[in-house]
Amino acid sequence: MNICNKLNETKVIRDPIYSYIQVDYQIIWDLLATFEMQRLRRILQLAGTNYVFPSCEHTRFVHSLGVYEVARKIITTVEDIKNSLNEEEKVQVLCAALLHDVGHGPYSHCFENFHEVSHEEYTKLIILDENSEVNKVLRSYDEKLPSLISSIIDHSHSNPLLYQLISSQIDADRMDYLLRDAYMSGTPYGSFDVNRIMRIMKVKDQNIVFKKSGVSAIENYIMGRYHMYEQVYYHPVSTCAEIIFLSFLRRIKELSIQNYQFNFDISILKPFLKDGRVSVKDYVLLDDVVVNYYLKQAVNEKDEILSDLAKRLVYRKLFDYKVLTNENELIAIKEEIKSKGYNPDYYVASVKLRRNIYKKYGDVNYASINIILDDGSVKEITKVSQIVNAISASKIVKSEDTLVYFPLVKEN
C-alpha cells in the first residue's frame, strides 16, 4: 500500500481544544485502531494531578490525537514547512506525532522513577517490534517505515524538520499538552495563541525559526509554561500522590523479594520488579486500570505498610509537606516519623522541584528557539527577548525548592 493513500472521505473526531481533529490518511486511521494506541485510553496524561484538579482526567490517547492535529495544521497551513516537505515526509510526521507517546507507562512520567527505562525508549521498541500491531500496520505500507518513524522519535532522521515538529522547544507535543492540560485542569495558565505561533513559523537551512514580529506570542507561550509548572505540574499535592504511588510500588517489590504471598495476582507487574527493560509484550499489558486494580486489592493486604499506602491513594489520605531548609531538619523529621511507628523508607521523601521553563540544552537547533531578524540573520531568543532571558537566567523563576513529605499522625 502507498503511505499517501487517503480515506474515501475525511474522518473527524470531536475535541474540546480544536473543535475537530481531522483524519485524511488511511494509515493514520489504521494506527488509531491498534492495540498499542488504544492502550493509551487507559493511561492518564497527568498522574496525581486529578487529586488536586478533579476534572484533569484526560488520557495519553487524547493528547496523542491533539499532537497529531497540531502537526497536521502546521504541515498544511505553514507555507515554509508545507513547501519544504514532500507528501511522504508529511505523512511520516503525522505518524510520529500520533505515536510519540505510545511507549508511556502507567501513571505518566511517575512510573519512570520506579522502572528506570524511558517512555521514549519503549516507544521506539513498540514501533520496531515486529509483533506489535503498530509495527504491522507501518510495515503493511512500507517495510522501512518503522525505522523512519523511529528516527523521527530519536532525532536521527536525515531531515531535521521532521523531528523538530514533534520534539523541540516549541513543538506539536508541547503546544497540545499546554493547551489541553490547562483546559482540563480548569485553569487559564497555559493559554497562548497557537495560531499566531504557527503564523510566525519559518524555515531556514532545514530548521524551524520564528519571525521577530511574533516574539510576543512566544513570550506568552513561555509564560504559559511557567505558570503551568508553578500551579499545576509541580503542585505539591499531586507530587505527594506520585510519591505515595512510588512507595507503594517499592513496597510490592520489597515484599516480592521476600517471597511474600500476596492475596492478589501480581503477574502483570512482576516483570517490572527486576532491573532493566521488559519485553514489549509484557510492557503493553500494564496500564492505569491494572495498577488501580492492584491499589484496590492491596487495601485489604495483611502487610500493614502496603495496605496503608494503598488506602492513602484510594481514599485520598495523603501526606503533609513543608519546604526543607537543611539536611538536619530532614534527619529530625525521619526520627520523629519513626517514633510514631512509621518506616521512614516509605513514609518520608524529599523532592527537588526543578523549574527549567526555558533553557537552551545543547548546540543543535531543536535545543533552542531561534528568531529570524529582518536582515535574515538568526539569533537565539534570549538575545532578543528580555522576558525569556530573565526566565532562562532564573531571575524570575526560583530554580528549585526542596519539599519533604511525611504523614503528620498515625491513623487508625
mmCIF file of C-alpha atoms in Angstrom:
data_model
loop_
_atom_site.group_PDB
_atom_site.id
_atom_site.type_symbol
_atom_site.label_atom_id
_atom_site.label_comp_id
_atom_site.label_asym_id
_atom_site.label_seq_id
_atom_site.Cartn_x
_atom_site.Cartn_y
_atom_site.Cartn_z
ATOM 1 C CA MET A 1 0.000 0.000 0.000
ATOM 2 C CA ASN A 2 1.023 3.585 -0.545
ATOM 3 C CA ILE A 3 1.638 5.607 2.612
ATOM 4 C CA CYS A 4 -0.106 8.551 0.933
ATOM 5 C CA ASN A 5 -3.367 6.654 0.343
ATOM 6 C CA LYS A 6 -6.281 8.768 1.525
ATOM 7 C CA LEU A 7 -9.603 7.715 3.022
ATOM 8 C CA ASN A 8 -12.669 7.801 0.793
ATOM 9 C CA GLU A 9 -13.876 10.658 2.959
ATOM 10 C CA THR A 10 -12.276 12.739 5.697
ATOM 11 C CA LYS A 11 -12.950 11.470 9.216
ATOM 12 C CA VAL A 12 -13.441 13.980 12.032
ATOM 13 C CA ILE A 13 -13.165 13.476 15.786
ATOM 14 C CA ARG A 14 -14.745 15.945 18.193
ATOM 15 C CA ASP A 15 -12.267 17.664 20.501
ATOM 16 C CA PRO A 16 -12.679 20.428 23.116
ATOM 17 C CA ILE A 17 -9.412 22.147 22.146
ATOM 18 C CA TYR A 18 -9.557 22.185 18.335
ATOM 19 C CA SER A 19 -13.289 21.513 17.799
ATOM 20 C CA TYR A 20 -12.449 18.826 15.228
ATOM 21 C CA ILE A 21 -9.468 16.556 14.682
ATOM 22 C CA GLN A 22 -9.276 15.725 11.002
ATOM 23 C CA VAL A 23 -8.010 12.418 9.591
ATOM 24 C CA ASP A 24 -7.367 12.214 5.853
ATOM 25 C CA TYR A 25 -4.893 9.340 5.504
ATOM 26 C CA GLN A 26 -5.722 5.644 5.741
ATOM 27 C CA ILE A 27 -2.530 4.843 7.650
ATOM 28 C CA ILE A 28 -3.494 7.210 10.474
ATOM 29 C CA TRP A 29 -6.931 5.628 10.712
ATOM 30 C CA ASP A 30 -5.310 2.189 10.813
ATOM 31 C CA LEU A 31 -2.819 3.185 13.516
ATOM 32 C CA LEU A 32 -5.601 4.570 15.700
ATOM 33 C CA ALA A 33 -7.194 1.115 15.786
ATOM 34 C CA THR A 34 -4.062 -0.714 17.002
ATOM 35 C CA PHE A 35 -3.901 -2.296 20.455
ATOM 36 C CA GLU A 36 -0.934 -0.160 21.477
ATOM 37 C CA MET A 37 -2.684 3.103 20.599
ATOM 38 C CA GLN A 38 -5.964 2.065 22.225
ATOM 39 C CA ARG A 39 -3.998 1.168 25.375
ATOM 40 C CA LEU A 40 -3.310 4.897 25.802
ATOM 41 C CA ARG A 41 -7.019 5.365 26.580
ATOM 42 C CA ARG A 42 -6.197 3.650 29.875
ATOM 43 C CA ILE A 43 -3.304 5.913 30.865
ATOM 44 C CA LEU A 44 -3.966 9.364 32.302
ATOM 45 C CA GLN A 45 -1.995 12.250 30.851
ATOM 46 C CA LEU A 46 -1.147 13.685 34.292
ATOM 47 C CA ALA A 47 -0.722 11.187 37.095
ATOM 48 C CA GLY A 48 -1.623 12.545 40.505
ATOM 49 C CA THR A 49 -2.946 15.854 39.173
ATOM 50 C CA ASN A 50 -6.550 14.698 39.443
ATOM 51 C CA TYR A 51 -6.076 14.580 43.227
ATOM 52 C CA VAL A 52 -5.914 18.401 43.022
ATOM 53 C CA PHE A 53 -7.835 19.220 39.834
ATOM 54 C CA PRO A 54 -10.653 16.630 39.685
ATOM 55 C CA SER A 55 -11.530 17.363 36.055
ATOM 56 C CA CYS A 56 -7.991 16.518 34.953
ATOM 57 C CA GLU A 57 -8.936 13.043 33.741
ATOM 58 C CA HIS A 58 -7.756 13.215 30.131
ATOM 59 C CA THR A 59 -5.609 10.449 28.699
ATOM 60 C CA ARG A 60 -2.445 9.952 26.678
ATOM 61 C CA PHE A 61 -4.745 8.882 23.837
ATOM 62 C CA VAL A 62 -6.493 12.246 23.501
ATOM 63 C CA HIS A 63 -3.179 14.060 23.916
ATOM 64 C CA SER A 64 -1.690 11.966 21.104
ATOM 65 C CA LEU A 65 -4.642 12.884 18.913
ATOM 66 C CA GLY A 66 -4.046 16.527 19.800
ATOM 67 C CA VAL A 67 -0.347 16.374 18.907
ATOM 68 C CA TYR A 68 -1.312 14.776 15.602
ATOM 69 C CA GLU A 69 -3.797 17.597 14.925
ATOM 70 C CA VAL A 70 -1.302 20.363 15.726
ATOM 71 C CA ALA A 71 1.246 18.683 13.445
ATOM 72 C CA ARG A 72 -1.406 18.341 10.719
ATOM 73 C CA LYS A 73 -2.255 22.031 10.950
ATOM 74 C CA ILE A 74 1.400 23.020 10.771
ATOM 75 C CA ILE A 75 2.215 20.954 7.667
ATOM 76 C CA THR A 76 -0.925 22.121 5.864
ATOM 77 C CA THR A 77 -1.009 25.813 6.812
ATOM 78 C CA VAL A 78 2.576 26.977 7.444
ATOM 79 C CA GLU A 79 3.768 27.790 3.931
ATOM 80 C CA ASP A 80 7.502 27.344 4.535
ATOM 81 C CA ILE A 81 7.005 23.909 6.100
ATOM 82 C CA LYS A 82 4.300 22.923 3.626
ATOM 83 C CA ASN A 83 6.681 23.685 0.746
ATOM 84 C CA SER A 84 9.734 22.102 2.385
ATOM 85 C CA LEU A 85 8.279 18.598 2.785
ATOM 86 C CA ASN A 86 7.030 16.135 0.201
ATOM 87 C CA GLU A 87 3.803 14.247 0.879
ATOM 88 C CA GLU A 88 5.543 11.113 2.176
ATOM 89 C CA GLU A 89 7.510 13.178 4.697
ATOM 90 C CA LYS A 90 4.318 14.892 5.809
ATOM 91 C CA VAL A 91 2.639 11.553 6.469
ATOM 92 C CA GLN A 92 5.735 10.358 8.360
ATOM 93 C CA VAL A 93 5.449 13.423 10.598
ATOM 94 C CA LEU A 94 1.766 12.659 11.227
ATOM 95 C CA CYS A 95 2.570 9.046 12.136
ATOM 96 C CA ALA A 96 5.329 10.143 14.528
ATOM 97 C CA ALA A 97 3.056 12.761 16.106
ATOM 98 C CA LEU A 98 0.352 10.177 16.740
ATOM 99 C CA LEU A 99 2.779 7.542 18.053
ATOM 100 C CA HIS A 100 5.158 9.756 20.047
ATOM 101 C CA ASP A 101 3.741 8.656 23.441
ATOM 102 C CA VAL A 102 2.804 5.063 22.609
ATOM 103 C CA GLY A 103 5.523 3.843 24.988
ATOM 104 C CA HIS A 104 4.218 5.620 28.081
ATOM 105 C CA GLY A 105 3.829 3.564 31.223
ATOM 106 C CA PRO A 106 1.066 3.876 33.836
ATOM 107 C CA TYR A 107 0.828 6.988 35.980
ATOM 108 C CA SER A 108 2.553 9.058 33.304
ATOM 109 C CA HIS A 109 6.192 10.051 33.980
ATOM 110 C CA CYS A 110 5.900 8.909 37.578
ATOM 111 C CA PHE A 111 6.333 5.243 36.615
ATOM 112 C CA GLU A 112 9.736 6.018 35.070
ATOM 113 C CA ASN A 113 11.035 6.829 38.560
ATOM 114 C CA PHE A 114 10.322 3.209 39.514
ATOM 115 C CA HIS A 115 11.080 1.380 36.286
ATOM 116 C CA GLU A 116 14.031 3.416 35.050
ATOM 117 C CA VAL A 117 13.604 2.959 31.312
ATOM 118 C CA SER A 118 12.294 5.994 29.469
ATOM 119 C CA HIS A 119 8.967 6.025 27.667
ATOM 120 C CA GLU A 120 10.827 7.257 24.565
ATOM 121 C CA GLU A 121 12.828 4.032 24.512
ATOM 122 C CA TYR A 122 9.690 1.926 24.839
ATOM 123 C CA THR A 123 8.032 3.994 22.108
ATOM 124 C CA LYS A 124 10.856 3.018 19.754
ATOM 125 C CA LEU A 125 10.727 -0.624 20.886
ATOM 126 C CA ILE A 126 6.981 -0.821 20.210
ATOM 127 C CA ILE A 127 7.351 0.784 16.790
ATOM 128 C CA LEU A 128 10.223 -1.567 15.841
ATOM 129 C CA ASP A 129 8.821 -4.773 17.375
ATOM 130 C CA GLU A 130 7.580 -6.960 14.519
ATOM 131 C CA ASN A 131 4.907 -8.470 16.772
ATOM 132 C CA SER A 132 3.274 -5.154 17.703
ATOM 133 C CA GLU A 133 0.164 -4.097 15.834
ATOM 134 C CA VAL A 134 1.691 -0.655 15.272
ATOM 135 C CA ASN A 135 4.684 -2.225 13.537
ATOM 136 C CA LYS A 136 2.485 -4.471 11.404
ATOM 137 C CA VAL A 137 0.417 -1.512 10.217
ATOM 138 C CA LEU A 138 3.511 0.507 9.351
ATOM 139 C CA ARG A 139 5.160 -2.405 7.510
ATOM 140 C CA SER A 140 1.988 -3.056 5.536
ATOM 141 C CA TYR A 141 2.657 0.303 3.872
ATOM 142 C CA ASP A 142 6.453 0.199 3.701
ATOM 143 C CA GLU A 143 8.986 -2.187 5.283
ATOM 144 C CA LYS A 144 11.233 0.788 6.073
ATOM 145 C CA LEU A 145 8.508 2.832 7.729
ATOM 146 C CA PRO A 146 9.031 1.623 11.343
ATOM 147 C CA SER A 147 12.689 2.659 11.151
ATOM 148 C CA LEU A 148 11.803 6.006 9.592
ATOM 149 C CA ILE A 149 9.209 6.802 12.267
ATOM 150 C CA SER A 150 11.608 5.687 14.996
ATOM 151 C CA SER A 151 14.293 8.005 13.583
ATOM 152 C CA ILE A 152 11.895 10.945 13.955
ATOM 153 C CA ILE A 153 11.283 9.985 17.585
ATOM 154 C CA ASP A 154 15.017 9.818 18.427
ATOM 155 C CA HIS A 155 16.119 12.827 16.314
ATOM 156 C CA SER A 156 18.185 10.783 13.862
ATOM 157 C CA HIS A 157 16.095 11.322 10.727
ATOM 158 C CA SER A 158 18.056 12.829 7.819
ATOM 159 C CA ASN A 159 15.630 15.764 7.606
ATOM 160 C CA PRO A 160 15.707 17.730 10.913
ATOM 161 C CA LEU A 161 12.433 19.471 10.109
ATOM 162 C CA LEU A 162 10.539 16.263 10.741
ATOM 163 C CA TYR A 163 11.673 15.755 14.304
ATOM 164 C CA GLN A 164 11.684 19.453 15.182
ATOM 165 C CA LEU A 165 7.935 19.473 14.546
ATOM 166 C CA ILE A 166 7.479 16.732 17.159
ATOM 167 C CA SER A 167 10.257 17.375 19.670
ATOM 168 C CA SER A 168 11.883 20.778 20.162
ATOM 169 C CA GLN A 169 11.441 23.862 22.333
ATOM 170 C CA ILE A 170 8.223 24.777 20.508
ATOM 171 C CA ASP A 171 6.671 21.669 19.018
ATOM 172 C CA ALA A 172 3.318 19.999 18.425
ATOM 173 C CA ASP A 173 3.721 17.975 21.635
ATOM 174 C CA ARG A 174 4.290 20.931 23.950
ATOM 175 C CA MET A 175 1.685 23.100 22.296
ATOM 176 C CA ASP A 176 -1.012 20.478 22.742
ATOM 177 C CA TYR A 177 -0.218 19.488 26.309
ATOM 178 C CA LEU A 178 -0.124 23.100 27.494
ATOM 179 C CA LEU A 179 -3.472 23.932 25.910
ATOM 180 C CA ARG A 180 -5.093 20.625 26.848
ATOM 181 C CA ASP A 181 -3.759 20.393 30.407
ATOM 182 C CA ALA A 182 -4.827 23.979 31.111
ATOM 183 C CA TYR A 183 -8.321 23.349 29.750
ATOM 184 C CA MET A 184 -8.817 20.013 31.506
ATOM 185 C CA SER A 185 -7.482 21.234 34.832
ATOM 186 C CA GLY A 186 -9.866 24.192 34.670
ATOM 187 C CA THR A 187 -7.024 26.717 34.858
ATOM 188 C CA PRO A 188 -6.237 29.584 32.439
ATOM 189 C CA TYR A 189 -2.483 29.494 32.974
ATOM 190 C CA GLY A 190 -1.395 27.546 29.883
ATOM 191 C CA SER A 191 -3.327 29.563 27.339
ATOM 192 C CA PHE A 192 -1.378 31.052 24.434
ATOM 193 C CA ASP A 193 -2.045 31.973 20.809
ATOM 194 C CA VAL A 194 -1.226 28.746 18.964
ATOM 195 C CA ASN A 195 -2.428 30.127 15.632
ATOM 196 C CA ARG A 196 -0.127 33.139 15.953
ATOM 197 C CA ILE A 197 2.839 30.887 16.653
ATOM 198 C CA MET A 198 2.061 28.896 13.506
ATOM 199 C CA ARG A 199 1.840 32.124 11.508
ATOM 200 C CA ILE A 200 5.353 33.181 12.517
ATOM 201 C CA MET A 201 6.971 29.798 11.771
ATOM 202 C CA LYS A 202 9.591 29.901 9.034
ATOM 203 C CA VAL A 203 12.218 27.523 7.667
ATOM 204 C CA LYS A 204 15.882 28.436 7.279
ATOM 205 C CA ASP A 205 18.573 25.893 6.381
ATOM 206 C CA GLN A 206 16.192 22.982 7.141
ATOM 207 C CA ASN A 207 15.483 24.293 10.627
ATOM 208 C CA ILE A 208 12.416 25.923 12.170
ATOM 209 C CA VAL A 209 12.822 29.581 13.085
ATOM 210 C CA PHE A 210 10.321 32.255 14.101
ATOM 211 C CA LYS A 211 9.758 35.781 12.808
ATOM 212 C CA LYS A 212 10.825 38.580 15.129
ATOM 213 C CA SER A 213 7.413 40.235 14.749
ATOM 214 C CA GLY A 214 5.861 37.353 16.712
ATOM 215 C CA VAL A 215 8.232 37.267 19.682
ATOM 216 C CA SER A 216 5.417 38.401 21.999
ATOM 217 C CA ALA A 217 3.460 35.227 21.114
ATOM 218 C CA ILE A 218 6.487 33.121 22.050
ATOM 219 C CA GLU A 219 6.851 35.053 25.307
ATOM 220 C CA ASN A 220 3.209 34.229 26.125
ATOM 221 C CA TYR A 221 3.912 30.571 25.332
ATOM 222 C CA ILE A 222 6.953 30.552 27.645
ATOM 223 C CA MET A 223 4.997 32.313 30.392
ATOM 224 C CA GLY A 224 2.196 29.782 29.929
ATOM 225 C CA ARG A 225 4.725 27.010 30.583
ATOM 226 C CA TYR A 226 5.996 28.870 33.642
ATOM 227 C CA HIS A 227 2.532 29.210 35.153
ATOM 228 C CA MET A 228 1.560 25.604 34.373
ATOM 229 C CA TYR A 229 4.696 24.272 36.076
ATOM 230 C CA GLU A 230 4.169 26.530 39.081
ATOM 231 C CA GLN A 231 0.431 25.960 39.506
ATOM 232 C CA VAL A 232 -0.308 22.533 38.000
ATOM 233 C CA TYR A 233 2.615 20.257 37.079
ATOM 234 C CA TYR A 234 4.554 20.884 40.294
ATOM 235 C CA HIS A 235 1.589 21.297 42.592
ATOM 236 C CA PRO A 236 2.800 19.820 45.903
ATOM 237 C CA VAL A 237 -0.331 17.703 46.408
ATOM 238 C CA SER A 238 -0.095 15.968 43.029
ATOM 239 C CA THR A 239 3.603 15.407 43.709
ATOM 240 C CA CYS A 240 2.603 13.833 47.012
ATOM 241 C CA ALA A 241 0.277 11.366 45.274
ATOM 242 C CA GLU A 242 3.128 10.348 42.971
ATOM 243 C CA ILE A 243 5.465 9.854 45.948
ATOM 244 C CA ILE A 244 2.969 7.554 47.679
ATOM 245 C CA PHE A 245 2.460 5.639 44.436
ATOM 246 C CA LEU A 246 6.229 5.096 44.146
ATOM 247 C CA SER A 247 6.383 3.938 47.782
ATOM 248 C CA PHE A 248 3.548 1.521 47.021
ATOM 249 C CA LEU A 249 5.450 0.025 44.066
ATOM 250 C CA ARG A 250 8.692 -0.163 46.044
ATOM 251 C CA ARG A 251 6.859 -1.993 48.837
ATOM 252 C CA ILE A 252 5.487 -4.535 46.365
ATOM 253 C CA LYS A 253 8.999 -5.052 45.017
ATOM 254 C CA GLU A 254 10.469 -5.500 48.510
ATOM 255 C CA LEU A 255 7.762 -7.958 49.515
ATOM 256 C CA SER A 256 8.234 -9.881 46.284
ATOM 257 C CA ILE A 257 11.942 -10.258 47.030
ATOM 258 C CA GLN A 258 10.959 -11.620 50.459
ATOM 259 C CA ASN A 259 8.648 -14.185 48.755
ATOM 260 C CA TYR A 260 5.650 -12.615 50.455
ATOM 261 C CA GLN A 261 2.353 -14.261 49.463
ATOM 262 C CA PHE A 262 0.065 -11.570 48.068
ATOM 263 C CA ASN A 263 -3.700 -12.003 48.264
ATOM 264 C CA PHE A 264 -3.946 -10.885 44.618
ATOM 265 C CA ASP A 265 -2.211 -11.853 41.399
ATOM 266 C CA ILE A 266 0.699 -9.502 40.591
ATOM 267 C CA SER A 267 1.801 -11.386 37.460
ATOM 268 C CA ILE A 268 1.393 -8.380 35.144
ATOM 269 C CA LEU A 269 3.601 -6.266 37.406
ATOM 270 C CA LYS A 270 6.215 -8.972 38.093
ATOM 271 C CA PRO A 271 8.425 -8.310 35.023
ATOM 272 C CA PHE A 272 8.868 -4.710 36.234
ATOM 273 C CA LEU A 273 10.167 -5.813 39.647
ATOM 274 C CA LYS A 274 13.514 -6.699 38.067
ATOM 275 C CA ASP A 275 16.142 -4.317 36.746
ATOM 276 C CA GLY A 276 16.296 -3.450 33.049
ATOM 277 C CA ARG A 277 13.689 -3.185 30.365
ATOM 278 C CA VAL A 278 10.917 -5.728 29.870
ATOM 279 C CA SER A 279 9.575 -7.212 26.653
ATOM 280 C CA VAL A 280 7.136 -5.196 24.566
ATOM 281 C CA LYS A 281 4.581 -7.958 25.078
ATOM 282 C CA ASP A 282 4.779 -7.584 28.872
ATOM 283 C CA TYR A 283 5.078 -3.805 28.799
ATOM 284 C CA VAL A 284 1.874 -3.063 26.926
ATOM 285 C CA LEU A 285 -0.198 -5.157 29.346
ATOM 286 C CA LEU A 286 0.411 -2.638 32.123
ATOM 287 C CA ASP A 287 -1.750 0.487 32.332
ATOM 288 C CA ASP A 288 -3.541 2.649 34.907
ATOM 289 C CA VAL A 289 -6.511 0.283 35.072
ATOM 290 C CA VAL A 290 -4.278 -2.627 36.109
ATOM 291 C CA VAL A 291 -2.389 -0.502 38.656
ATOM 292 C CA ASN A 292 -5.619 0.868 40.133
ATOM 293 C CA TYR A 293 -6.889 -2.708 40.495
ATOM 294 C CA TYR A 294 -3.732 -3.539 42.443
ATOM 295 C CA LEU A 295 -4.282 -0.500 44.672
ATOM 296 C CA LYS A 296 -7.856 -1.539 45.477
ATOM 297 C CA GLN A 297 -6.835 -5.140 46.186
ATOM 298 C CA ALA A 298 -3.888 -4.051 48.350
ATOM 299 C CA VAL A 299 -6.200 -2.120 50.684
ATOM 300 C CA ASN A 300 -7.028 -5.457 52.332
ATOM 301 C CA GLU A 301 -3.486 -6.868 52.356
ATOM 302 C CA LYS A 302 -2.109 -8.155 55.649
ATOM 303 C CA ASP A 303 1.127 -6.226 55.193
ATOM 304 C CA GLU A 304 0.400 -3.006 57.086
ATOM 305 C CA ILE A 305 2.665 -0.752 55.030
ATOM 306 C CA LEU A 306 1.320 -1.932 51.674
ATOM 307 C CA SER A 307 -2.264 -1.718 52.882
ATOM 308 C CA ASP A 308 -1.802 1.753 54.355
ATOM 309 C CA LEU A 309 -0.106 3.174 51.230
ATOM 310 C CA ALA A 310 -2.900 1.771 49.062
ATOM 311 C CA LYS A 311 -5.568 3.284 51.328
ATOM 312 C CA ARG A 312 -3.905 6.685 51.139
ATOM 313 C CA LEU A 313 -4.300 6.730 47.364
ATOM 314 C CA VAL A 314 -7.706 5.046 47.148
ATOM 315 C CA TYR A 315 -9.230 7.229 49.874
ATOM 316 C CA ARG A 316 -7.057 10.327 49.279
ATOM 317 C CA LYS A 317 -5.395 10.333 52.701
ATOM 318 C CA LEU A 318 -2.161 11.932 51.527
ATOM 319 C CA PHE A 319 0.970 13.088 53.357
ATOM 320 C CA ASP A 320 1.666 16.580 54.602
ATOM 321 C CA TYR A 321 4.656 18.557 53.334
ATOM 322 C CA LYS A 322 6.919 21.505 54.070
ATOM 323 C CA VAL A 323 9.827 23.319 52.458
ATOM 324 C CA LEU A 324 13.078 21.780 53.669
ATOM 325 C CA THR A 325 15.678 24.249 54.921
ATOM 326 C CA ASN A 326 18.586 21.896 55.678
ATOM 327 C CA GLU A 327 19.602 18.243 55.928
ATOM 328 C CA ASN A 328 19.455 18.242 59.739
ATOM 329 C CA GLU A 329 15.765 19.085 59.513
ATOM 330 C CA LEU A 330 15.232 16.076 57.254
ATOM 331 C CA ILE A 331 17.022 13.815 59.742
ATOM 332 C CA ALA A 332 14.852 15.154 62.568
ATOM 333 C CA ILE A 333 11.660 14.524 60.594
ATOM 334 C CA LYS A 334 12.727 10.928 59.887
ATOM 335 C CA GLU A 335 13.384 10.335 63.568
ATOM 336 C CA GLU A 336 10.026 11.826 64.547
ATOM 337 C CA ILE A 337 8.169 9.741 61.949
ATOM 338 C CA LYS A 338 9.976 6.616 63.114
ATOM 339 C CA SER A 339 8.941 7.336 66.696
ATOM 340 C CA LYS A 340 5.309 7.414 65.549
ATOM 341 C CA GLY A 341 5.576 3.884 64.166
ATOM 342 C CA TYR A 342 6.244 4.637 60.502
ATOM 343 C CA ASN A 343 9.059 3.263 58.377
ATOM 344 C CA PRO A 344 10.865 6.373 57.035
ATOM 345 C CA ASP A 345 11.917 4.462 53.913
ATOM 346 C CA TYR A 346 8.292 4.526 52.780
ATOM 347 C CA TYR A 347 6.857 7.489 54.654
ATOM 348 C CA VAL A 348 9.446 10.260 54.257
ATOM 349 C CA ALA A 349 10.587 11.643 50.928
ATOM 350 C CA SER A 350 12.358 14.819 49.880
ATOM 351 C CA VAL A 351 11.911 16.116 46.348
ATOM 352 C CA LYS A 352 13.600 18.921 44.451
ATOM 353 C CA LEU A 353 11.158 20.708 42.175
ATOM 354 C CA ARG A 354 13.246 21.928 39.249
ATOM 355 C CA ARG A 355 11.682 24.570 37.043
ATOM 356 C CA ASN A 356 13.708 24.938 33.859
ATOM 357 C CA ILE A 357 10.952 26.596 31.858
ATOM 358 C CA TYR A 358 13.253 27.587 29.033
ATOM 359 C CA LYS A 359 16.891 26.666 28.877
ATOM 360 C CA LYS A 360 18.964 26.016 25.805
ATOM 361 C CA TYR A 361 20.127 22.413 26.305
ATOM 362 C CA GLY A 362 22.671 21.970 23.532
ATOM 363 C CA ASP A 363 24.121 23.312 20.309
ATOM 364 C CA VAL A 364 21.661 21.588 17.976
ATOM 365 C CA ASN A 365 18.914 23.759 16.518
ATOM 366 C CA TYR A 366 15.977 21.961 18.166
ATOM 367 C CA ALA A 367 17.527 22.702 21.592
ATOM 368 C CA SER A 368 16.702 26.392 21.352
ATOM 369 C CA ILE A 369 14.133 28.827 19.989
ATOM 370 C CA ASN A 370 15.678 30.748 17.124
ATOM 371 C CA ILE A 371 14.426 34.103 15.832
ATOM 372 C CA ILE A 372 14.997 35.268 12.265
ATOM 373 C CA LEU A 373 15.657 39.013 12.115
ATOM 374 C CA ASP A 374 14.747 41.477 9.381
ATOM 375 C CA ASP A 375 18.207 41.177 7.798
ATOM 376 C CA GLY A 376 17.924 37.395 7.571
ATOM 377 C CA SER A 377 20.294 36.631 10.432
ATOM 378 C CA VAL A 378 19.230 34.276 13.221
ATOM 379 C CA LYS A 379 19.528 34.812 16.968
ATOM 380 C CA GLU A 380 18.610 32.579 19.892
ATOM 381 C CA ILE A 381 15.550 34.024 21.661
ATOM 382 C CA THR A 382 17.275 35.050 24.907
ATOM 383 C CA LYS A 383 19.284 37.511 22.786
ATOM 384 C CA VAL A 384 16.030 39.034 21.516
ATOM 385 C CA SER A 385 13.564 38.825 24.410
ATOM 386 C CA GLN A 386 14.298 40.262 27.843
ATOM 387 C CA ILE A 387 11.411 38.257 29.296
ATOM 388 C CA VAL A 388 12.689 34.885 28.072
ATOM 389 C CA ASN A 389 16.233 35.852 29.018
ATOM 390 C CA ALA A 390 15.097 36.612 32.569
ATOM 391 C CA ILE A 391 13.296 33.273 32.853
ATOM 392 C CA SER A 392 16.215 31.374 31.370
ATOM 393 C CA ALA A 393 18.614 33.045 33.789
ATOM 394 C CA SER A 394 16.309 32.158 36.724
ATOM 395 C CA LYS A 395 15.766 35.843 37.540
ATOM 396 C CA ILE A 396 12.019 35.266 37.670
ATOM 397 C CA VAL A 397 11.746 31.555 38.446
ATOM 398 C CA LYS A 398 13.409 30.186 41.552
ATOM 399 C CA SER A 399 15.446 27.317 40.142
ATOM 400 C CA GLU A 400 14.438 24.727 42.722
ATOM 401 C CA ASP A 401 12.819 24.143 46.101
ATOM 402 C CA THR A 402 13.141 21.021 48.207
ATOM 403 C CA LEU A 403 9.924 19.735 49.742
ATOM 404 C CA VAL A 404 9.785 16.989 52.324
ATOM 405 C CA TYR A 405 6.671 14.798 52.541
ATOM 406 C CA PHE A 406 5.576 12.829 55.609
ATOM 407 C CA PRO A 407 2.386 11.837 57.500
ATOM 408 C CA LEU A 408 1.505 14.044 60.460
ATOM 409 C CA VAL A 409 -0.006 11.448 62.771
ATOM 410 C CA LYS A 410 -0.525 7.717 62.710
ATOM 411 C CA GLU A 411 -4.076 6.956 61.661
ATOM 412 C CA ASN A 412 -6.168 4.042 62.817
#
